[in-house]
Short mmCIF file of C-alpha atoms in Angstrom, two decimals:
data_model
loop_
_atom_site.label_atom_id
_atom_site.label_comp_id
_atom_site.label_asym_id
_atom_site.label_seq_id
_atom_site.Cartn_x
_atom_site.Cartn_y
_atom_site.Cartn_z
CA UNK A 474 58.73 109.19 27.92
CA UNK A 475 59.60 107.05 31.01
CA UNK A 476 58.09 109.30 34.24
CA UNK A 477 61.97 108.92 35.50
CA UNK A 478 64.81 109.03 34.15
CA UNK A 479 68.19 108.01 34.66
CA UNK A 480 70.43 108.64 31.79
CA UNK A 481 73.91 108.62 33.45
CA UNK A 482 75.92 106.14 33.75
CA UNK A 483 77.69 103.70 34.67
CA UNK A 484 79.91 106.34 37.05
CA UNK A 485 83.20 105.38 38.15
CA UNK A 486 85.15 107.24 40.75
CA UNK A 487 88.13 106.92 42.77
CA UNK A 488 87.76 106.39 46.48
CA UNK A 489 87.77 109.71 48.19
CA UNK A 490 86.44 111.35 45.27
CA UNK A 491 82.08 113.23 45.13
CA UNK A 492 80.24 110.78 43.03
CA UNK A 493 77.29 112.91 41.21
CA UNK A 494 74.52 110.95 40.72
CA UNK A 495 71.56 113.00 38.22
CA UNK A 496 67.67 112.15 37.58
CA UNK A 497 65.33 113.83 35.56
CA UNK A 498 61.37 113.70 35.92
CA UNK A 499 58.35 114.44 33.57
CA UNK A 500 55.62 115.14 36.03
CA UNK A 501 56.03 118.91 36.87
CA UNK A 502 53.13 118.43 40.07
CA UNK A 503 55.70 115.44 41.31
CA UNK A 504 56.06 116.38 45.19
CA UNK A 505 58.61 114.09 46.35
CA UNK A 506 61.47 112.24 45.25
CA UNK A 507 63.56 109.12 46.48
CA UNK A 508 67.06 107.97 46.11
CA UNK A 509 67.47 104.19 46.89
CA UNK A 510 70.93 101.77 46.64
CA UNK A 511 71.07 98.84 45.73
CA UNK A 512 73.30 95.88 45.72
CA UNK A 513 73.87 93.33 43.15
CA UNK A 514 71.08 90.68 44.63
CA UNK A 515 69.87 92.98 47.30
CA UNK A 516 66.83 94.91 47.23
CA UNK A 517 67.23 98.44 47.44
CA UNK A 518 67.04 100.50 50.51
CA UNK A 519 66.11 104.29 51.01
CA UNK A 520 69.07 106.43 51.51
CA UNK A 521 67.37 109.87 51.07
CA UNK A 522 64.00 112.01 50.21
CA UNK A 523 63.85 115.32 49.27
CA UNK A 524 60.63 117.01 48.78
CA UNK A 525 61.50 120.61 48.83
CA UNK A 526 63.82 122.80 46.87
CA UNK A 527 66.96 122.94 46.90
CA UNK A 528 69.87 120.79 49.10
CA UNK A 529 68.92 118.41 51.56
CA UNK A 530 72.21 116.67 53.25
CA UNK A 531 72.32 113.67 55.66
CA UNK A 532 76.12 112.73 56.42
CA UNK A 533 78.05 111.79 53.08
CA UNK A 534 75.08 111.94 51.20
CA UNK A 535 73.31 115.35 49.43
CA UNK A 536 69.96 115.38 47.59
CA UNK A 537 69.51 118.15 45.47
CA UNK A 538 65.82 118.66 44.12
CA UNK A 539 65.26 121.60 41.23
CA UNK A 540 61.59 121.96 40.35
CA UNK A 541 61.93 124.19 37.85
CA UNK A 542 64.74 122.54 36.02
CA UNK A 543 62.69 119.26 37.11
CA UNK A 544 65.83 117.32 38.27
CA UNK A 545 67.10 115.63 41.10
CA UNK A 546 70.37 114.74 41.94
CA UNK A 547 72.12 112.83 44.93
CA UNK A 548 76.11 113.88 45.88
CA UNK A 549 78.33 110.96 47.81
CA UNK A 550 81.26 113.20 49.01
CA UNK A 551 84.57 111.10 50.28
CA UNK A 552 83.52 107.81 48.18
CA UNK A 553 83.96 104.70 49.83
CA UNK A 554 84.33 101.18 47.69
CA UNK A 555 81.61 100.54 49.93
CA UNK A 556 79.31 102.92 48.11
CA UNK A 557 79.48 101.00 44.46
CA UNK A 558 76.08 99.75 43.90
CA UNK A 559 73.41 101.03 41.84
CA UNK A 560 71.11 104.00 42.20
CA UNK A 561 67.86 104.03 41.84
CA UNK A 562 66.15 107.52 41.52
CA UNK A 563 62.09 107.47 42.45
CA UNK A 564 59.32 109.58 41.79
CA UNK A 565 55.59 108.85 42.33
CA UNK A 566 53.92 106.99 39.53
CA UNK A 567 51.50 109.78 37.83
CA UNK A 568 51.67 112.41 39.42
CA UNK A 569 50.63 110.69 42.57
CA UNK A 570 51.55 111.85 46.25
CA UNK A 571 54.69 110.77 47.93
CA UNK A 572 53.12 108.76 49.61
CA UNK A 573 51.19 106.91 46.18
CA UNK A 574 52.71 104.50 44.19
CA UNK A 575 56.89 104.64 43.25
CA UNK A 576 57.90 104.57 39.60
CA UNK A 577 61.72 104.21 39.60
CA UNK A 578 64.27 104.97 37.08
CA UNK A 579 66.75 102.48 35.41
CA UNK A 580 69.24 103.17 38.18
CA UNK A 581 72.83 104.67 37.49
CA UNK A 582 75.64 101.73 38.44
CA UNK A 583 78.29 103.02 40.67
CA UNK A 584 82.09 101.95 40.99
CA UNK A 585 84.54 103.67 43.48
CA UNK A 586 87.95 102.30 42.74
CA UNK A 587 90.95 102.30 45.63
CA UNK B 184 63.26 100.52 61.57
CA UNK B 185 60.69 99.16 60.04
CA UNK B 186 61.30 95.37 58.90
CA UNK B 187 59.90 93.47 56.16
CA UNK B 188 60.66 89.69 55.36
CA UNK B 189 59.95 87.68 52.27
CA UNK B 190 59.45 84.18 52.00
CA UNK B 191 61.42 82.20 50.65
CA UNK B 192 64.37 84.26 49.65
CA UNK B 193 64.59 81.94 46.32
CA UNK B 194 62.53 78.85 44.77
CA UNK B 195 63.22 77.09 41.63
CA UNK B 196 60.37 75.22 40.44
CA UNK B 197 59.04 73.48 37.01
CA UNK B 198 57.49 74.87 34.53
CA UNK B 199 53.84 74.66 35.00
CA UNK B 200 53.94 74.98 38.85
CA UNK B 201 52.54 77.19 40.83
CA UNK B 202 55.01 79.17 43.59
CA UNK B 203 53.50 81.24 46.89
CA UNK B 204 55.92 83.86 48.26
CA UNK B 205 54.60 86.02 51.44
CA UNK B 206 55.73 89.24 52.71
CA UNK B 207 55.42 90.23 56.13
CA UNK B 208 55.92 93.60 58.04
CA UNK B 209 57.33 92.32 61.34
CA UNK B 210 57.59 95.26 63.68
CA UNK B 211 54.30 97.65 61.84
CA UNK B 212 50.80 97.17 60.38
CA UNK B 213 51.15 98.32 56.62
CA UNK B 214 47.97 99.11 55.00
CA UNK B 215 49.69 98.95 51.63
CA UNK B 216 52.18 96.26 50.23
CA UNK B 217 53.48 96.68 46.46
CA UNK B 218 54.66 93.91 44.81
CA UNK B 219 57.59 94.47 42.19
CA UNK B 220 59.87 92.29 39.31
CA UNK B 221 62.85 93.09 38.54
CA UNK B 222 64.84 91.68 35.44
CA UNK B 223 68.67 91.07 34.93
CA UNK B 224 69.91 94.69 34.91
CA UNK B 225 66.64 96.40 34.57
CA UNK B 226 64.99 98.52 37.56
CA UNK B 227 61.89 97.95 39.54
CA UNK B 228 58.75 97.34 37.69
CA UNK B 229 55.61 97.82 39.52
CA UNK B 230 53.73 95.19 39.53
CA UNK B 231 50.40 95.33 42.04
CA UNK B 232 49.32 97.67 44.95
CA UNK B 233 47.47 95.44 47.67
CA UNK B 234 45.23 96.99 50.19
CA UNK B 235 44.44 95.16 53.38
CA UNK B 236 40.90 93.61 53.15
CA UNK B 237 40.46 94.60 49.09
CA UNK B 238 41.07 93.40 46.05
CA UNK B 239 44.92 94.19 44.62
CA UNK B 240 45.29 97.12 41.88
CA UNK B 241 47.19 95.29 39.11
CA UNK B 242 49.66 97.93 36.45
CA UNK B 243 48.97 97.87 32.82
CA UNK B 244 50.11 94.62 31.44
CA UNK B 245 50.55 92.67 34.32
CA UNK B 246 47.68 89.31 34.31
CA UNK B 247 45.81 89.41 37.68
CA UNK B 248 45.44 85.87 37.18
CA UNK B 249 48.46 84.96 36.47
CA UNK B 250 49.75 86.87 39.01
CA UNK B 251 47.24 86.24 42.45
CA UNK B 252 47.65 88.49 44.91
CA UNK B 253 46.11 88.18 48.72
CA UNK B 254 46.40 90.60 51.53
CA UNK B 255 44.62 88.63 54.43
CA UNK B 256 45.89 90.74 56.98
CA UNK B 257 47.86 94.23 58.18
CA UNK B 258 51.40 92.37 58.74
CA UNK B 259 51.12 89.97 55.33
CA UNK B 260 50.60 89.97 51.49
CA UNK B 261 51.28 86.78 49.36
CA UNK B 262 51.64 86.57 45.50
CA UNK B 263 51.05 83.28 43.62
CA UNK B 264 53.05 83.01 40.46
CA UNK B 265 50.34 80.30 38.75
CA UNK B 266 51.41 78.09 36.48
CA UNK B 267 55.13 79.26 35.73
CA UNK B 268 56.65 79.58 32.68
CA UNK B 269 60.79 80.53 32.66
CA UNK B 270 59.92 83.57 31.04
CA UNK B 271 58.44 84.28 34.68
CA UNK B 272 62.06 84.13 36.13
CA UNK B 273 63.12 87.27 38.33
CA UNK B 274 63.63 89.22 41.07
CA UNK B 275 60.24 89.44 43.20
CA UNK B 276 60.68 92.44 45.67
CA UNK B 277 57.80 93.44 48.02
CA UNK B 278 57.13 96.74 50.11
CA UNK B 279 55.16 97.96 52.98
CA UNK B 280 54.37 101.25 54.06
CA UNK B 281 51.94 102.18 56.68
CA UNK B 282 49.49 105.78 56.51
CA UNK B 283 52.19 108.68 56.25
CA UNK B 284 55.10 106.88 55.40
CA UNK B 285 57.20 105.82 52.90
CA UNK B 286 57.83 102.09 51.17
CA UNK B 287 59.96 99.62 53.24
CA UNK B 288 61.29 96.83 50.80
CA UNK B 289 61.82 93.00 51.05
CA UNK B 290 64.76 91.97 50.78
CA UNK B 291 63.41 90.04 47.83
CA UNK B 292 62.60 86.43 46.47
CA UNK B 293 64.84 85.07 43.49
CA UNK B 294 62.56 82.87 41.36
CA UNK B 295 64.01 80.76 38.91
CA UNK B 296 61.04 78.84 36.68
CA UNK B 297 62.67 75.76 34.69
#
């Protein structure tokens, strides 16, 4: 069983719309969690982390992180075509801290439509 | 924010060649640098944690030398794809993270092994 998991996908959403992006994670003692975009021939770059409970928000964007259902989830409200890319979710690699090694998930491809 | 720059951002070489790319952190001193591949519509695999000063940590599977990895100094890492093969072709993405903080990527090097 991959550490991360990704299983979603590919999401397509008209512009405007909340695109729900989901993650799932073996590791209970995992600690932190990252959500990354990237573009086709880009390397990703960090949009949030979450490392507590619950809803963490940062303009459009809202990381949800449930321990105990061990699942983490990132909300785009008012999609932009701007926002189609693909999704990386991250968790450290065994267990580690956040601050250890990243294993990544197979990413969740995006597509807001006008 | 913190910058990182890879070098070059794509190569083609010959099969049997060996090809150099460097990543710097331009505007921090990062005690770690992972180096990752990424395949045609796959996700980041980790590939090597390098250390300033000590030998790189290589992930199950990956040949260390095959795959030479040198962190001479705080601001830069290089890996040295030896003797190529096409099967080598992909996306070589590097990060950089300093004590307490998370990874900064590369914006990547696109090798291409004929």
């Amino acid at each position: 069983q991959k550490e991360v998991e990704q299983n979603s996908g590919p999401l397509s959403v008209p512009e405007g719309a909340i695109a729900s992006l989901n993650c799932t994670y073996s590791d209970r003692g995992s600690q932190s969690f990252f959500w990354y975009r990237q573009y086709s021939g880009k390397s990703p770059e960090l949009i949030m982390f979450i490392y507590s409970n619950g809803d963490k928000e940062d303009g459009r964007f809202t990381a949800q992180l449930n321990k105990a259902s061990q699942y983490v989830s990132l909300l785009i409200r008012d999609s932009q075509p701007s926002d189609s890319a693909t999704y990386l979710c991250a968790g450290p690699l065994a267990g580690g801290t956040s601050y250890g090694k990243l294993t990544f998930g197979q990413g969740t491809i995006l597509t807001v439509h006008p | 924010g913190a910058v990182v720059s890879q070098h070059p951002s794509w190569v083609i070489c010959k099969s049997g060649t060996s090809v150099k790319i460097e990543c710097r952190s331009l505007d921090f001193q990062a005690t770690t640098m992972f180096w990752y591949r990424q395949f045609p519509k796959q996700s980041l695999m980790l590939m090597a944690t390098s250390n300033e000063g000590s030998k790189a940590t290589y992930e199950q599977g990956v040949e260390k030398d095959k795959f030479l990895i040198n962190h001479a100094s705080l601001t830069l890492s290089t890996l040295t794809v030896t003797s190529a093969h096409p099967e080598d072709s992909s996306f070589y993405i590097c990060s950089a993270r300093t004590s307490g903080s998370w990874e900064f990527f590369g914006p990547g090097t696109r090798l291409t092994v004929l």
